[in-house]
Amino acid sequence: MLRHLSVAALALPLLLAGAAQAKPAEHPNIVYIMSDDHAYQAISAYGSALSKLAPTPNIDRIAKNGAIFTNSFVGNSLCGPSRATLLTGQQSNVHGFTRNGTRFDNNVWVWPRALSQAGYATAMFGKWHINASPAGIGFDDWKVLDDQGEYYNPDIMTPKGRSIVQGYATDLITDYSLDWLKAGRDKSKPFAILIHHKAPHRNFMPALRHLTKYRGVTFPVPDTYFDDYAGRKAAAAQEMNIYRDMYEGHDLKMTVAESSARLRYNRWPGAFDRMTHDQQAQWDAAMQPDNDRMNAAKLAGRDLALWKYQRYMRQYLATVAAVDEGVGRVLDYLEASGLSKNTVVVYTSDQGFYLGEHGWFDKRFIYEESLRTPFLIQYPGHIRPGTRVAAPIQNIDYAPTFLALAGVIAPDTIQGRSLVPLFGGRAPADWRKAIYYHYYEYPGFHSARAHYGMRNDRYKLARFYSDDINAWEFYDLKTDPHEMHNRIDDPAMQARIAAMKQRLVALRRQYGDSDGPAVDTPRN
């Protein structure tokens, strides 16, 4: 049974000058914005060289107005499992949605329903992707993409049925969200809205207005782009390499010849076939010059691999641009309406993503770029602008945070912890020192082997297990931040590895995870 708490009982820190004498505010509104596969490296607030060439000024506003979490992680770097964790506050082994293609049970406990029962107006717009629809979750209103959804003229599902809607998915999702905020909600209640963008998920299709946004921009190639994966069997066995595994037509929009708009291998033609004639004409006109130059140059080998990286980056980051604009529109409305004063705004992604590191796109691995996900939050009067939080958090923490903000007691089934105590920038003494990870989807897309592991402030330990690979990996993130040197057999590290294995046993017990081989099962 859920109980409602007073805001005073939550003891939320009022951090701004003079706030200690202020009266407790009413329960805040919650705006949760989640993109799909948005790498933290592509958010300029995180400061990467890449993001400086393709800034995200509106997403950055959330960090400037509030806090940026610099050690934010997921427990299973895959879209469906991450979304189920967001809703339940549980690791994959507990909620049972361990891999894409599983069907989420909309009748289980989820935090949006709990807030609705506590008196909140609730809505969800965008990508659902864990069931046919959110029917039964308890949203007052919802409009969702069909499954993965398409960028152009997508199928939109509502409580009234399905229809094809003309427009660009990111813009439509923002429009639906603003319509509800302005006129669709019960304004006598606090509200919680989930805005779930498809972008910048594969196949990275920018809005027409952004197709040439980064033409002529040369993005820095990661030092690990031509990684040989020495000492890392699972990394060597993957199929998510930009220059070997990306579909040249579908992903990279490469054409077959000069003066031709016909794409090379295009596994899922529906993404382009649903464009109108005018949309397709604008697309082809924008893309043709670069494709003609590529075909005329007859690129091969390393030169072609580097060209593919630049094409990937330009398309991916141009796809992000509409998301950033949408975030800006939402923030502008909250500020203009006066709602921002008592509204929590979160921006995150369902997981991290590779932007050429190790030669890769996609996610799945415990390595940093997919394990780490952006998390930015603003809450005026409770989070000092420009706060940086280094404490390790995970997506199991989102549900208890929203419950705490809404004054609702978290059920015992939640495995995460409210982030409210971190709003001042410092972690309580009893905050977690390590995070747990488990990826299950093998066999599956991209052939990333199943594995589990842990990460603390300096070291990472992982066990990969499959029919052909049974191996441990260990990294010192201080001396080897790109995770190129597996030191599992280094004599100097054996005491450290033994201690981490003991801690890993404890974490598996803590989260009730017995899937895969036990920590002490021999690797051969």
Short mmCIF file of C-alpha atoms in Angstrom, two decimals, residues 286-513:
data_model
loop_
_atom_site.label_atom_id
_atom_site.label_comp_id
_atom_site.label_asym_id
_atom_site.label_seq_id
_atom_site.Cartn_x
_atom_site.Cartn_y
_atom_site.Cartn_z
CA ALA A 286 20.36 17.57 -49.92
CA MET A 287 22.24 14.26 -49.85
CA GLN A 288 23.19 13.95 -53.53
CA PRO A 289 26.24 16.26 -53.66
CA ASP A 290 28.10 14.49 -50.86
CA ASN A 291 27.17 11.06 -52.21
CA ASP A 292 28.35 12.03 -55.67
CA ARG A 293 31.69 13.19 -54.32
CA MET A 294 32.06 9.94 -52.37
CA ASN A 295 31.29 7.80 -55.42
CA ALA A 296 33.57 9.85 -57.66
CA ALA A 297 36.47 9.42 -55.24
CA LYS A 298 36.14 5.60 -55.37
CA LEU A 299 37.10 5.37 -51.72
CA ALA A 300 38.31 2.09 -50.26
CA GLY A 301 40.03 0.68 -47.19
CA ARG A 302 41.03 3.15 -44.49
CA ASP A 303 39.85 6.16 -46.49
CA LEU A 304 36.36 4.69 -46.84
CA ALA A 305 36.31 3.76 -43.13
CA LEU A 306 37.10 7.35 -42.21
CA TRP A 307 34.49 8.71 -44.64
CA LYS A 308 31.88 6.45 -43.07
CA TYR A 309 32.74 7.79 -39.65
CA GLN A 310 32.20 11.38 -40.76
CA ARG A 311 28.90 10.50 -42.49
CA TYR A 312 27.72 8.69 -39.34
CA MET A 313 28.61 11.61 -37.09
CA ARG A 314 27.01 14.22 -39.32
CA GLN A 315 23.77 12.25 -39.57
CA TYR A 316 23.65 11.27 -35.88
CA LEU A 317 24.37 14.76 -34.57
CA ALA A 318 21.98 16.38 -37.03
CA THR A 319 19.30 14.00 -35.72
CA VAL A 320 20.05 15.23 -32.20
CA ALA A 321 19.46 18.82 -33.31
CA ALA A 322 15.66 18.50 -33.42
CA VAL A 323 15.66 16.92 -29.96
CA ASP A 324 17.57 19.89 -28.60
CA GLU A 325 15.11 22.26 -30.26
CA GLY A 326 12.22 20.34 -28.74
CA VAL A 327 13.75 20.55 -25.28
CA GLY A 328 14.10 24.29 -25.79
CA ARG A 329 10.44 24.63 -26.73
CA VAL A 330 9.37 22.80 -23.57
CA LEU A 331 11.67 24.87 -21.35
CA ASP A 332 10.48 28.08 -22.99
CA TYR A 333 6.86 27.20 -22.29
CA LEU A 334 7.53 26.28 -18.67
CA GLU A 335 9.34 29.57 -18.14
CA ALA A 336 6.80 31.74 -19.97
CA SER A 337 3.88 30.15 -18.10
CA GLY A 338 5.52 30.42 -14.69
CA LEU A 339 5.41 26.64 -14.27
CA SER A 340 9.20 26.28 -14.19
CA LYS A 341 9.32 27.58 -10.61
CA ASN A 342 7.76 24.38 -9.32
CA THR A 343 8.66 21.88 -12.03
CA VAL A 344 11.39 19.25 -12.00
CA VAL A 345 12.83 18.74 -15.48
CA VAL A 346 14.99 15.71 -16.23
CA TYR A 347 16.85 14.96 -19.44
CA THR A 348 18.41 11.55 -19.98
CA SER A 349 18.73 8.73 -22.51
CA ASP A 350 17.72 5.10 -22.24
CA GLN A 351 21.43 4.24 -22.36
CA GLY A 352 24.71 5.44 -23.77
CA PHE A 353 25.95 4.93 -27.32
CA TYR A 354 29.19 4.48 -29.23
CA LEU A 355 30.24 7.32 -31.49
CA GLY A 356 33.14 5.56 -33.14
CA GLU A 357 34.96 4.50 -29.98
CA HIS A 358 36.50 1.06 -30.67
CA GLY A 359 35.15 1.50 -34.21
CA TRP A 360 31.58 1.01 -32.99
CA PHE A 361 28.04 2.28 -33.13
CA ASP A 362 25.22 0.90 -30.92
CA LYS A 363 25.55 0.05 -27.19
CA ARG A 364 25.20 -3.25 -25.18
CA PHE A 365 28.67 -3.57 -23.68
CA ILE A 366 29.72 -2.71 -20.13
CA TYR A 367 32.42 -0.47 -21.61
CA GLU A 368 32.07 3.18 -20.67
CA GLU A 369 30.36 4.70 -23.70
CA SER A 370 27.28 2.46 -23.46
CA LEU A 371 27.29 1.95 -19.69
CA ARG A 372 27.30 5.68 -19.01
CA THR A 373 24.17 7.71 -19.80
CA PRO A 374 23.46 11.44 -19.49
CA PHE A 375 21.41 12.71 -16.57
CA LEU A 376 20.61 16.39 -16.10
CA ILE A 377 17.99 17.80 -13.73
CA GLN A 378 16.67 21.20 -12.69
CA TYR A 379 14.44 22.05 -9.73
CA PRO A 380 14.48 25.75 -8.86
CA GLY A 381 14.91 26.44 -5.18
CA HIS A 382 16.12 22.93 -4.47
CA ILE A 383 19.09 22.45 -6.80
CA ARG A 384 21.62 25.25 -7.07
CA PRO A 385 22.31 26.23 -10.70
CA GLY A 386 25.53 24.73 -12.03
CA THR A 387 25.66 21.87 -9.52
CA ARG A 388 27.86 18.91 -10.49
CA VAL A 389 27.22 15.52 -8.89
CA ALA A 390 29.93 12.87 -9.07
CA ALA A 391 28.18 10.18 -7.00
CA PRO A 392 27.38 7.04 -9.03
CA ILE A 393 23.71 6.72 -9.94
CA GLN A 394 21.75 4.22 -12.04
CA ASN A 395 18.42 4.16 -13.83
CA ILE A 396 16.98 2.08 -10.95
CA ASP A 397 17.10 5.39 -9.04
CA TYR A 398 14.67 7.31 -11.24
CA ALA A 399 11.46 5.75 -9.89
CA PRO A 400 12.22 6.33 -6.20
CA THR A 401 13.31 9.89 -6.99
CA PHE A 402 10.00 10.76 -8.62
CA LEU A 403 8.09 9.12 -5.79
CA ALA A 404 10.04 11.11 -3.21
CA LEU A 405 9.41 14.35 -5.07
CA ALA A 406 5.70 13.55 -5.27
CA GLY A 407 5.51 12.56 -1.61
CA VAL A 408 4.75 8.89 -2.24
CA ILE A 409 6.41 6.09 -0.29
CA ALA A 410 8.33 3.68 -2.49
CA PRO A 411 7.28 0.02 -2.39
CA ASP A 412 9.76 -2.60 -1.20
CA THR A 413 10.07 -3.93 -4.75
CA ILE A 414 12.16 -0.91 -5.81
CA GLN A 415 15.91 -1.61 -5.88
CA GLY A 416 17.09 1.93 -6.49
CA ARG A 417 17.40 4.90 -4.19
CA SER A 418 16.06 8.44 -4.35
CA LEU A 419 18.49 10.99 -5.77
CA VAL A 420 17.07 13.79 -3.62
CA PRO A 421 19.92 13.53 -1.06
CA LEU A 422 22.36 14.27 -3.90
CA PHE A 423 20.72 17.54 -4.94
CA GLY A 424 23.23 19.49 -2.89
CA GLY A 425 26.14 18.00 -4.86
CA ARG A 426 27.49 15.73 -2.12
CA ALA A 427 26.62 12.12 -1.44
CA PRO A 428 25.61 10.76 1.96
CA ALA A 429 28.24 8.57 3.62
CA ASP A 430 26.18 5.45 2.93
CA TRP A 431 25.74 6.10 -0.80
CA ARG A 432 26.66 3.19 -3.10
CA LYS A 433 30.32 2.84 -3.99
CA ALA A 434 29.81 0.53 -6.99
CA ILE A 435 27.23 -0.14 -9.68
CA TYR A 436 26.07 -3.49 -11.08
CA TYR A 437 25.51 -4.39 -14.73
CA HIS A 438 24.08 -7.39 -16.60
CA TYR A 439 23.52 -7.70 -20.37
CA TYR A 440 21.57 -10.75 -21.58
CA GLU A 441 20.77 -10.50 -25.30
CA TYR A 442 22.89 -13.20 -26.90
CA PRO A 443 22.34 -14.59 -29.45
CA GLY A 444 21.05 -11.31 -30.80
CA PHE A 445 21.69 -8.26 -32.91
CA HIS A 446 25.36 -7.28 -33.13
CA SER A 447 26.55 -10.49 -31.41
CA ALA A 448 27.51 -8.84 -28.14
CA ARG A 449 28.02 -11.72 -25.71
CA ALA A 450 26.08 -11.90 -22.47
CA HIS A 451 28.00 -10.55 -19.51
CA TYR A 452 27.71 -9.14 -16.03
CA GLY A 453 30.03 -7.03 -13.95
CA MET A 454 30.60 -4.04 -11.73
CA ARG A 455 32.27 -0.65 -11.75
CA ASN A 456 33.55 1.46 -8.88
CA ASP A 457 35.26 4.84 -8.95
CA ARG A 458 38.41 3.43 -10.54
CA TYR A 459 38.11 -0.21 -11.60
CA LYS A 460 35.82 -2.34 -13.71
CA LEU A 461 35.37 -6.11 -13.62
CA ALA A 462 33.24 -8.11 -16.06
CA ARG A 463 32.50 -11.74 -16.86
CA PHE A 464 31.51 -12.62 -20.43
CA TYR A 465 29.70 -15.91 -20.96
CA SER A 466 28.36 -17.59 -24.10
CA ASP A 467 28.67 -20.87 -25.95
CA ASP A 468 32.03 -19.80 -27.36
CA ILE A 469 33.43 -17.19 -24.95
CA ASN A 470 33.89 -17.57 -21.21
CA ALA A 471 36.23 -14.83 -20.11
CA TRP A 472 36.89 -12.23 -17.42
CA GLU A 473 38.03 -8.68 -18.08
CA PHE A 474 39.46 -6.11 -15.66
CA TYR A 475 40.31 -2.47 -16.28
CA ASP A 476 41.99 0.32 -14.38
CA LEU A 477 39.98 3.31 -15.59
CA LYS A 478 42.47 5.80 -14.20
CA THR A 479 45.41 4.57 -16.26
CA ASP A 480 43.36 3.09 -19.10
CA PRO A 481 40.20 5.19 -19.56
CA HIS A 482 39.55 3.80 -23.05
CA GLU A 483 39.57 0.19 -21.76
CA MET A 484 42.15 -1.10 -24.19
CA HIS A 485 44.20 -3.24 -21.80
CA ASN A 486 42.53 -6.18 -20.12
CA ARG A 487 44.59 -6.79 -16.98
CA ILE A 488 42.73 -9.84 -15.70
CA ASP A 489 45.95 -11.90 -15.71
CA ASP A 490 48.25 -9.14 -14.45
CA PRO A 491 49.98 -10.46 -11.29
CA ALA A 492 50.03 -6.95 -9.82
CA MET A 493 46.23 -6.82 -9.93
CA GLN A 494 45.28 -10.21 -8.51
CA ALA A 495 44.57 -8.98 -4.95
CA ARG A 496 42.41 -6.16 -6.33
CA ILE A 497 40.58 -8.55 -8.67
CA ALA A 498 39.93 -11.01 -5.85
CA ALA A 499 38.45 -8.26 -3.68
CA MET A 500 36.25 -7.06 -6.53
CA LYS A 501 35.01 -10.57 -7.20
CA GLN A 502 33.93 -10.79 -3.57
CA ARG A 503 32.12 -7.47 -3.97
CA LEU A 504 30.55 -8.72 -7.20
CA VAL A 505 29.18 -11.76 -5.36
CA ALA A 506 27.62 -9.40 -2.81
CA LEU A 507 26.09 -7.19 -5.54
CA ARG A 508 24.56 -10.18 -7.30
CA ARG A 509 23.07 -11.26 -3.99
CA GLN A 510 21.84 -7.74 -3.25
CA TYR A 511 19.99 -7.52 -6.56
CA GLY A 512 18.81 -11.13 -6.51
CA ASP A 513 20.63 -12.03 -9.71
#
